[in-house]
Amino acid sequence: MGVKIVKIPQPTGPDIRHVLEEFLEAQRTRLAPRTLARYEDVLDLLRSYLNGYAHERLSATEATRFERSYNAEGEEHREFCDLFGPEKIVENLGGFLGYFMIRKVMAGEDLLRAAGTVTKKLSKWLAAKGYVSQEAGGEATETSAAAARDLPRAERAARVLRDAADRLDIDVAQLAEEDYLEFDHFTIARVEPGRLWLEVREDRKMRVRGPIPAPEPATRWLRPGWTISCSLGRVRNSWRLLEVANVYPA
């Protein structure tokens, strides 16, 4: 019996690496050196994200092609950005902006805002050049615009919540088991000045815990649907944020 050969589709246009180089070159004549340097920083981070994480969203056929080329040695080795086209950029912007920039880069507000601004420009440019559809480019533009607005607010709120939790200084070991919820990602169900409510899973059911005291500036920036990575403890019949890592916009 002969061996079945699976033909793996090859890209029909420029790969991500060349497209990002072309985009950056197009900005050189119109941007000030400092702004251009920020664009370069964001695009370097975007390439790192795509090369390191975007393969997780590939179809079975695409994954086969990626693994074969990525695991090759020497001149045959290829990274994600060498193998796939610009449509994979817009498909992965949500993960880049909503996960990578917050959890892996731990960027400050300026870089977070720049990540949204630069990818917004990139998305519009990709659509204008015909590298992605107008629909895909429009959706990516909206995602990036929301990130430019919300990521700095989320980072600001996270910083305030972390400081407040650190000052609380509760000994978790002294809490009863039913008064402690281990570190997890909790969705904000409701926000009011100085307090918030979080959705938690207990006994395989979703419940809302609150009101949870929180600094008023943080609640001013937070929005329902956003996620807080934290642990919770009930102290004197009131749930409190005991440890806070990050805030993720919806």
PDB file of C-alpha atoms in Angstrom:
ATOM      1  CA  MET A   1       0.000   0.000   0.000  1.00  0.00           C
ATOM      2  CA  GLY A   2       1.384   3.401  -0.977  1.00  0.00           C
ATOM      3  CA  VAL A   3       1.935   6.173   1.528  1.00  0.00           C
ATOM      4  CA  LYS A   4      -0.728   8.862   1.450  1.00  0.00           C
ATOM      5  CA  ILE A   5       0.773  12.276   0.790  1.00  0.00           C
ATOM      6  CA  VAL A   6      -0.966  15.219   2.448  1.00  0.00           C
ATOM      7  CA  LYS A   7      -0.486  18.393   0.482  1.00  0.00           C
ATOM      8  CA  ILE A   8      -0.060  21.319   2.833  1.00  0.00           C
ATOM      9  CA  PRO A   9      -1.204  24.697   1.465  1.00  0.00           C
ATOM     10  CA  GLN A  10       1.468  27.332   1.003  1.00  0.00           C
ATOM     11  CA  PRO A  11       0.940  31.095   1.450  1.00  0.00           C
ATOM     12  CA  THR A  12      -0.094  32.927  -1.709  1.00  0.00           C
ATOM     13  CA  GLY A  13       1.175  36.374  -0.681  1.00  0.00           C
ATOM     14  CA  PRO A  14       3.844  37.997   1.490  1.00  0.00           C
ATOM     15  CA  ASP A  15       4.492  36.545   4.924  1.00  0.00           C
ATOM     16  CA  ILE A  16       3.982  38.393   8.189  1.00  0.00           C
ATOM     17  CA  ARG A  17       7.641  39.299   8.603  1.00  0.00           C
ATOM     18  CA  HIS A  18       7.807  41.079   5.239  1.00  0.00           C
ATOM     19  CA  VAL A  19       4.426  42.767   5.723  1.00  0.00           C
ATOM     20  CA  LEU A  20       5.466  44.236   9.081  1.00  0.00           C
ATOM     21  CA  GLU A  21       8.737  45.448   7.562  1.00  0.00           C
ATOM     22  CA  GLU A  22       6.795  47.086   4.731  1.00  0.00           C
ATOM     23  CA  PHE A  23       4.410  48.752   7.183  1.00  0.00           C
ATOM     24  CA  LEU A  24       7.255  50.113   9.279  1.00  0.00           C
ATOM     25  CA  GLU A  25       9.071  51.400   6.203  1.00  0.00           C
ATOM     26  CA  ALA A  26       5.920  53.238   5.149  1.00  0.00           C
ATOM     27  CA  GLN A  27       5.867  55.065   8.497  1.00  0.00           C
ATOM     28  CA  ARG A  28       9.464  56.296   8.388  1.00  0.00           C
ATOM     29  CA  THR A  29       8.764  59.369   6.280  1.00  0.00           C
ATOM     30  CA  ARG A  30       5.865  60.609   8.393  1.00  0.00           C
ATOM     31  CA  LEU A  31       6.790  59.818  12.004  1.00  0.00           C
ATOM     32  CA  ALA A  32       9.147  61.603  14.362  1.00  0.00           C
ATOM     33  CA  PRO A  33      12.108  59.457  15.487  1.00  0.00           C
ATOM     34  CA  ARG A  34      10.726  58.985  18.993  1.00  0.00           C
ATOM     35  CA  THR A  35       7.318  57.891  17.687  1.00  0.00           C
ATOM     36  CA  LEU A  36       8.942  55.610  15.137  1.00  0.00           C
ATOM     37  CA  ALA A  37      10.958  53.963  17.912  1.00  0.00           C
ATOM     38  CA  ARG A  38       7.712  53.276  19.780  1.00  0.00           C
ATOM     39  CA  TYR A  39       6.256  51.685  16.625  1.00  0.00           C
ATOM     40  CA  GLU A  40       9.343  49.484  16.399  1.00  0.00           C
ATOM     41  CA  ASP A  41       8.952  48.437  20.036  1.00  0.00           C
ATOM     42  CA  VAL A  42       5.307  47.459  19.550  1.00  0.00           C
ATOM     43  CA  LEU A  43       5.974  45.562  16.329  1.00  0.00           C
ATOM     44  CA  ASP A  44       8.854  43.684  17.969  1.00  0.00           C
ATOM     45  CA  LEU A  45       6.461  42.617  20.725  1.00  0.00           C
ATOM     46  CA  LEU A  46       3.807  41.656  18.176  1.00  0.00           C
ATOM     47  CA  ARG A  47       6.311  39.463  16.326  1.00  0.00           C
ATOM     48  CA  SER A  48       7.319  37.834  19.610  1.00  0.00           C
ATOM     49  CA  TYR A  49       3.705  37.081  20.427  1.00  0.00           C
ATOM     50  CA  LEU A  50       2.938  35.661  16.998  1.00  0.00           C
ATOM     51  CA  ASN A  51       6.086  33.522  16.945  1.00  0.00           C
ATOM     52  CA  GLY A  52       5.507  32.246  20.455  1.00  0.00           C
ATOM     53  CA  TYR A  53       1.759  31.839  20.808  1.00  0.00           C
ATOM     54  CA  ALA A  54      -0.203  32.185  17.555  1.00  0.00           C
ATOM     55  CA  HIS A  55       0.438  28.555  16.551  1.00  0.00           C
ATOM     56  CA  GLU A  56      -2.016  27.536  19.296  1.00  0.00           C
ATOM     57  CA  ARG A  57      -4.907  28.772  17.116  1.00  0.00           C
ATOM     58  CA  LEU A  58      -3.914  26.984  13.916  1.00  0.00           C
ATOM     59  CA  SER A  59      -6.053  24.396  12.181  1.00  0.00           C
ATOM     60  CA  ALA A  60      -4.767  20.811  12.093  1.00  0.00           C
ATOM     61  CA  THR A  61      -3.397  21.243   8.575  1.00  0.00           C
ATOM     62  CA  GLU A  62      -1.737  24.558   9.408  1.00  0.00           C
ATOM     63  CA  ALA A  63      -0.280  23.106  12.603  1.00  0.00           C
ATOM     64  CA  THR A  64       1.287  20.260  10.633  1.00  0.00           C
ATOM     65  CA  ARG A  65       2.979  22.725   8.316  1.00  0.00           C
ATOM     66  CA  PHE A  66       4.121  24.900  11.195  1.00  0.00           C
ATOM     67  CA  GLU A  67       5.584  22.038  13.230  1.00  0.00           C
ATOM     68  CA  ARG A  68       7.438  20.614  10.244  1.00  0.00           C
ATOM     69  CA  SER A  69       9.084  23.946   9.428  1.00  0.00           C
ATOM     70  CA  TYR A  70       9.599  25.108  13.000  1.00  0.00           C
ATOM     71  CA  ASN A  71      11.303  21.863  14.020  1.00  0.00           C
ATOM     72  CA  ALA A  72      13.542  21.827  10.953  1.00  0.00           C
ATOM     73  CA  GLU A  73      17.203  22.580  11.504  1.00  0.00           C
ATOM     74  CA  GLY A  74      19.523  25.071   9.881  1.00  0.00           C
ATOM     75  CA  GLU A  75      18.307  27.058   6.894  1.00  0.00           C
ATOM     76  CA  GLU A  76      15.086  25.051   6.742  1.00  0.00           C
ATOM     77  CA  HIS A  77      13.926  26.357  10.140  1.00  0.00           C
ATOM     78  CA  ARG A  78      11.053  28.849   9.981  1.00  0.00           C
ATOM     79  CA  GLU A  79       9.237  30.887  12.618  1.00  0.00           C
ATOM     80  CA  PHE A  80       5.493  31.552  12.581  1.00  0.00           C
ATOM     81  CA  CYS A  81       5.977  34.981  10.990  1.00  0.00           C
ATOM     82  CA  ASP A  82       7.950  33.401   8.139  1.00  0.00           C
ATOM     83  CA  LEU A  83       5.209  30.906   7.323  1.00  0.00           C
ATOM     84  CA  PHE A  84       1.868  32.669   7.470  1.00  0.00           C
ATOM     85  CA  GLY A  85       0.289  35.695   5.866  1.00  0.00           C
ATOM     86  CA  PRO A  86      -1.078  38.959   7.291  1.00  0.00           C
ATOM     87  CA  GLU A  87      -4.549  37.534   7.923  1.00  0.00           C
ATOM     88  CA  LYS A  88      -2.998  35.851  10.956  1.00  0.00           C
ATOM     89  CA  ILE A  89      -2.064  39.257  12.358  1.00  0.00           C
ATOM     90  CA  VAL A  90      -5.632  40.497  12.665  1.00  0.00           C
ATOM     91  CA  GLU A  91      -6.857  37.080  13.864  1.00  0.00           C
ATOM     92  CA  ASN A  92      -4.460  37.241  16.810  1.00  0.00           C
ATOM     93  CA  LEU A  93      -4.660  40.865  17.908  1.00  0.00           C
ATOM     94  CA  GLY A  94      -7.121  40.047  20.689  1.00  0.00           C
ATOM     95  CA  GLY A  95      -4.650  37.685  22.338  1.00  0.00           C
ATOM     96  CA  PHE A  96      -1.759  40.074  21.826  1.00  0.00           C
ATOM     97  CA  LEU A  97      -3.544  43.047  23.352  1.00  0.00           C
ATOM     98  CA  GLY A  98      -5.705  41.302  25.928  1.00  0.00           C
ATOM     99  CA  TYR A  99      -3.292  38.703  27.271  1.00  0.00           C
ATOM    100  CA  PHE A 100       0.293  39.095  26.140  1.00  0.00           C
ATOM    101  CA  MET A 101       0.702  42.832  26.746  1.00  0.00           C
ATOM    102  CA  ILE A 102      -0.786  42.563  30.235  1.00  0.00           C
ATOM    103  CA  ARG A 103       0.484  39.266  31.576  1.00  0.00           C
ATOM    104  CA  LYS A 104       3.738  38.661  29.732  1.00  0.00           C
ATOM    105  CA  VAL A 105       5.081  42.153  29.038  1.00  0.00           C
ATOM    106  CA  MET A 106       3.739  43.840  32.179  1.00  0.00           C
ATOM    107  CA  ALA A 107       3.956  47.118  30.313  1.00  0.00           C
ATOM    108  CA  GLY A 108       3.333  50.584  31.685  1.00  0.00           C
ATOM    109  CA  GLU A 109       0.425  52.751  30.613  1.00  0.00           C
ATOM    110  CA  ASP A 110       2.309  54.481  27.777  1.00  0.00           C
ATOM    111  CA  LEU A 111       3.373  51.258  26.103  1.00  0.00           C
ATOM    112  CA  LEU A 112      -0.081  49.726  26.566  1.00  0.00           C
ATOM    113  CA  ARG A 113      -1.670  52.740  24.904  1.00  0.00           C
ATOM    114  CA  ALA A 114       0.907  52.614  22.122  1.00  0.00           C
ATOM    115  CA  ALA A 115       0.180  48.918  21.512  1.00  0.00           C
ATOM    116  CA  GLY A 116      -3.440  49.788  20.785  1.00  0.00           C
ATOM    117  CA  THR A 117      -2.578  52.831  18.697  1.00  0.00           C
ATOM    118  CA  VAL A 118       0.056  51.101  16.564  1.00  0.00           C
ATOM    119  CA  THR A 119      -2.045  47.992  15.896  1.00  0.00           C
ATOM    120  CA  LYS A 120      -4.970  50.243  14.995  1.00  0.00           C
ATOM    121  CA  LYS A 121      -2.829  51.966  12.362  1.00  0.00           C
ATOM    122  CA  LEU A 122      -1.529  48.598  11.211  1.00  0.00           C
ATOM    123  CA  SER A 123      -5.035  47.160  10.839  1.00  0.00           C
ATOM    124  CA  LYS A 124      -6.193  50.088   8.716  1.00  0.00           C
ATOM    125  CA  TRP A 125      -3.061  49.851   6.574  1.00  0.00           C
ATOM    126  CA  LEU A 126      -3.486  46.108   6.038  1.00  0.00           C
ATOM    127  CA  ALA A 127      -7.036  46.644   4.803  1.00  0.00           C
ATOM    128  CA  ALA A 128      -6.041  49.594   2.597  1.00  0.00           C
ATOM    129  CA  LYS A 129      -3.282  47.526   0.995  1.00  0.00           C
ATOM    130  CA  GLY A 130      -5.652  44.633   0.380  1.00  0.00           C
ATOM    131  CA  TYR A 131      -3.696  42.283   2.625  1.00  0.00           C
ATOM    132  CA  VAL A 132      -6.841  41.577   4.668  1.00  0.00           C
ATOM    133  CA  SER A 133     -10.523  42.131   3.948  1.00  0.00           C
ATOM    134  CA  GLN A 134     -12.192  45.417   4.852  1.00  0.00           C
ATOM    135  CA  GLU A 135     -14.360  43.531   7.335  1.00  0.00           C
ATOM    136  CA  ALA A 136     -11.405  41.866   9.067  1.00  0.00           C
ATOM    137  CA  GLY A 137      -9.461  45.117   9.073  1.00  0.00           C
ATOM    138  CA  GLY A 138     -12.433  46.984  10.523  1.00  0.00           C
ATOM    139  CA  GLU A 139     -12.901  44.492  13.340  1.00  0.00           C
ATOM    140  CA  ALA A 140      -9.193  44.568  14.149  1.00  0.00           C
ATOM    141  CA  THR A 141      -9.240  48.375  14.126  1.00  0.00           C
ATOM    142  CA  GLU A 142     -12.083  48.396  16.652  1.00  0.00           C
ATOM    143  CA  THR A 143     -10.258  45.883  18.855  1.00  0.00           C
ATOM    144  CA  SER A 144      -7.113  48.012  18.806  1.00  0.00           C
ATOM    145  CA  ALA A 145      -8.969  51.273  19.430  1.00  0.00           C
ATOM    146  CA  ALA A 146     -10.658  49.742  22.481  1.00  0.00           C
ATOM    147  CA  ALA A 147      -7.268  48.518  23.709  1.00  0.00           C
ATOM    148  CA  ALA A 148      -5.704  51.974  23.343  1.00  0.00           C
ATOM    149  CA  ARG A 149      -8.500  53.329  25.536  1.00  0.00           C
ATOM    150  CA  ASP A 150      -8.986  50.516  28.049  1.00  0.00           C
ATOM    151  CA  LEU A 151      -5.550  48.964  28.610  1.00  0.00           C
ATOM    152  CA  PRO A 152      -4.099  52.022  30.395  1.00  0.00           C
ATOM    153  CA  ARG A 153      -7.239  52.261  32.551  1.00  0.00           C
ATOM    154  CA  ALA A 154      -6.989  48.579  33.448  1.00  0.00           C
ATOM    155  CA  GLU A 155      -3.320  48.921  34.383  1.00  0.00           C
ATOM    156  CA  ARG A 156      -4.073  51.998  36.485  1.00  0.00           C
ATOM    157  CA  ALA A 157      -6.903  50.185  38.297  1.00  0.00           C
ATOM    158  CA  ALA A 158      -4.757  47.079  38.846  1.00  0.00           C
ATOM    159  CA  ARG A 159      -1.987  49.145  40.398  1.00  0.00           C
ATOM    160  CA  VAL A 160      -4.406  50.819  42.826  1.00  0.00           C
ATOM    161  CA  LEU A 161      -6.047  47.493  43.744  1.00  0.00           C
ATOM    162  CA  ARG A 162      -2.661  45.826  44.305  1.00  0.00           C
ATOM    163  CA  ASP A 163      -1.564  48.597  46.643  1.00  0.00           C
ATOM    164  CA  ALA A 164      -4.825  48.401  48.599  1.00  0.00           C
ATOM    165  CA  ALA A 165      -4.577  44.615  48.931  1.00  0.00           C
ATOM    166  CA  ASP A 166      -0.972  44.857  50.121  1.00  0.00           C
ATOM    167  CA  ARG A 167      -1.951  47.368  52.798  1.00  0.00           C
ATOM    168  CA  LEU A 168      -4.763  45.100  54.019  1.00  0.00           C
ATOM    169  CA  ASP A 169      -2.175  42.525  55.133  1.00  0.00           C
ATOM    170  CA  ILE A 170      -4.521  39.618  55.909  1.00  0.00           C
ATOM    171  CA  ASP A 171      -3.042  36.285  57.041  1.00  0.00           C
ATOM    172  CA  VAL A 172      -4.765  33.770  54.744  1.00  0.00           C
ATOM    173  CA  ALA A 173      -3.819  30.910  57.063  1.00  0.00           C
ATOM    174  CA  GLN A 174      -6.138  32.371  59.712  1.00  0.00           C
ATOM    175  CA  LEU A 175      -9.198  32.263  57.435  1.00  0.00           C
ATOM    176  CA  ALA A 176     -11.666  29.387  57.470  1.00  0.00           C
ATOM    177  CA  GLU A 177     -11.884  27.373  54.243  1.00  0.00           C
ATOM    178  CA  GLU A 178     -15.333  28.768  53.421  1.00  0.00           C
ATOM    179  CA  ASP A 179     -13.996  32.306  53.861  1.00  0.00           C
ATOM    180  CA  TYR A 180     -11.242  32.021  51.270  1.00  0.00           C
ATOM    181  CA  LEU A 181     -11.338  31.812  47.459  1.00  0.00           C
ATOM    182  CA  GLU A 182      -8.018  30.905  45.914  1.00  0.00           C
ATOM    183  CA  PHE A 183      -6.310  33.024  43.284  1.00  0.00           C
ATOM    184  CA  ASP A 184      -8.291  32.904  40.034  1.00  0.00           C
ATOM    185  CA  HIS A 185      -9.728  35.072  37.265  1.00  0.00           C
ATOM    186  CA  PHE A 186     -13.005  36.637  38.396  1.00  0.00           C
ATOM    187  CA  THR A 187     -15.356  38.593  36.145  1.00  0.00           C
ATOM    188  CA  ILE A 188     -16.699  41.931  37.343  1.00  0.00           C
ATOM    189  CA  ALA A 189     -20.487  41.718  37.579  1.00  0.00           C
ATOM    190  CA  ARG A 190     -21.163  45.235  38.867  1.00  0.00           C
ATOM    191  CA  VAL A 191     -19.258  48.375  39.809  1.00  0.00           C
ATOM    192  CA  GLU A 192     -20.209  51.314  42.016  1.00  0.00           C
ATOM    193  CA  PRO A 193     -18.014  54.044  43.475  1.00  0.00           C
ATOM    194  CA  GLY A 194     -15.863  52.416  46.138  1.00  0.00           C
ATOM    195  CA  ARG A 195     -17.155  48.867  45.696  1.00  0.00           C
ATOM    196  CA  LEU A 196     -17.569  46.071  43.197  1.00  0.00           C
ATOM    197  CA  TRP A 197     -19.157  42.649  42.760  1.00  0.00           C
ATOM    198  CA  LEU A 198     -17.392  39.619  41.262  1.00  0.00           C
ATOM    199  CA  GLU A 199     -18.708  36.435  39.676  1.00  0.00           C
ATOM    200  CA  VAL A 200     -17.201  33.356  41.328  1.00  0.00           C
ATOM    201  CA  ARG A 201     -17.675  29.620  40.818  1.00  0.00           C
ATOM    202  CA  GLU A 202     -18.570  27.759  43.993  1.00  0.00           C
ATOM    203  CA  ASP A 203     -19.954  24.229  44.194  1.00  0.00           C
ATOM    204  CA  ARG A 204     -20.055  24.170  40.375  1.00  0.00           C
ATOM    205  CA  LYS A 205     -22.381  27.168  40.332  1.00  0.00           C
ATOM    206  CA  MET A 206     -21.758  30.774  39.407  1.00  0.00           C
ATOM    207  CA  ARG A 207     -22.415  33.197  42.251  1.00  0.00           C
ATOM    208  CA  VAL A 208     -21.901  36.909  42.719  1.00  0.00           C
ATOM    209  CA  ARG A 209     -19.869  38.004  45.723  1.00  0.00           C
ATOM    210  CA  GLY A 210     -20.019  41.557  46.986  1.00  0.00           C
ATOM    211  CA  PRO A 211     -20.071  44.343  47.655  1.00  0.00           C
ATOM    212  CA  ILE A 212     -16.287  44.193  47.874  1.00  0.00           C
ATOM    213  CA  PRO A 213     -14.656  47.416  49.110  1.00  0.00           C
ATOM    214  CA  ALA A 214     -12.219  48.922  46.606  1.00  0.00           C
ATOM    215  CA  PRO A 215     -10.536  52.325  46.274  1.00  0.00           C
ATOM    216  CA  GLU A 216     -12.843  54.757  44.507  1.00  0.00           C
ATOM    217  CA  PRO A 217     -10.318  55.666  41.770  1.00  0.00           C
ATOM    218  CA  ALA A 218     -10.055  52.010  40.760  1.00  0.00           C
ATOM    219  CA  THR A 219     -13.825  51.575  40.547  1.00  0.00           C
ATOM    220  CA  ARG A 220     -13.975  54.703  38.406  1.00  0.00           C
ATOM    221  CA  TRP A 221     -11.829  52.964  35.776  1.00  0.00           C
ATOM    222  CA  LEU A 222     -13.204  49.413  36.053  1.00  0.00           C
ATOM    223  CA  ARG A 223     -16.083  48.142  33.908  1.00  0.00           C
ATOM    224  CA  PRO A 224     -18.521  45.196  34.193  1.00  0.00           C
ATOM    225  CA  GLY A 225     -17.303  42.294  32.081  1.00  0.00           C
ATOM    226  CA  TRP A 226     -13.641  42.963  32.794  1.00  0.00           C
ATOM    227  CA  THR A 227     -11.637  40.317  34.658  1.00  0.00           C
ATOM    228  CA  ILE A 228      -9.530  40.640  37.789  1.00  0.00           C
ATOM    229  CA  SER A 229      -6.935  37.990  38.653  1.00  0.00           C
ATOM    230  CA  CYS A 230      -7.003  37.899  42.428  1.00  0.00           C
ATOM    231  CA  SER A 231      -7.779  35.941  45.582  1.00  0.00           C
ATOM    232  CA  LEU A 232     -10.676  36.761  47.884  1.00  0.00           C
ATOM    233  CA  GLY A 233     -11.205  36.452  51.618  1.00  0.00           C
ATOM    234  CA  ARG A 234     -14.164  37.118  53.898  1.00  0.00           C
ATOM    235  CA  VAL A 235     -13.079  39.321  56.784  1.00  0.00           C
ATOM    236  CA  ARG A 236     -15.646  40.360  59.399  1.00  0.00           C
ATOM    237  CA  ASN A 237     -18.471  39.283  57.060  1.00  0.00           C
ATOM    238  CA  SER A 238     -17.133  41.346  54.157  1.00  0.00           C
ATOM    239  CA  TRP A 239     -15.380  39.900  51.097  1.00  0.00           C
ATOM    240  CA  ARG A 240     -12.071  41.602  50.379  1.00  0.00           C
ATOM    241  CA  LEU A 241      -9.414  41.489  47.668  1.00  0.00           C
ATOM    242  CA  LEU A 242      -6.449  39.786  49.329  1.00  0.00           C
ATOM    243  CA  GLU A 243      -4.005  39.564  46.425  1.00  0.00           C
ATOM    244  CA  VAL A 244      -4.292  41.222  43.017  1.00  0.00           C
ATOM    245  CA  ALA A 245      -2.206  40.589  39.909  1.00  0.00           C
ATOM    246  CA  ASN A 246      -3.808  42.000  36.759  1.00  0.00           C
ATOM    247  CA  VAL A 247      -6.964  43.497  35.328  1.00  0.00           C
ATOM    248  CA  TYR A 248      -8.043  42.402  31.843  1.00  0.00           C
ATOM    249  CA  PRO A 249     -10.501  44.500  29.810  1.00  0.00           C
ATOM    250  CA  ALA A 250     -13.322  42.577  28.152  1.00  0.00           C
TER     251      ALA A 250
END
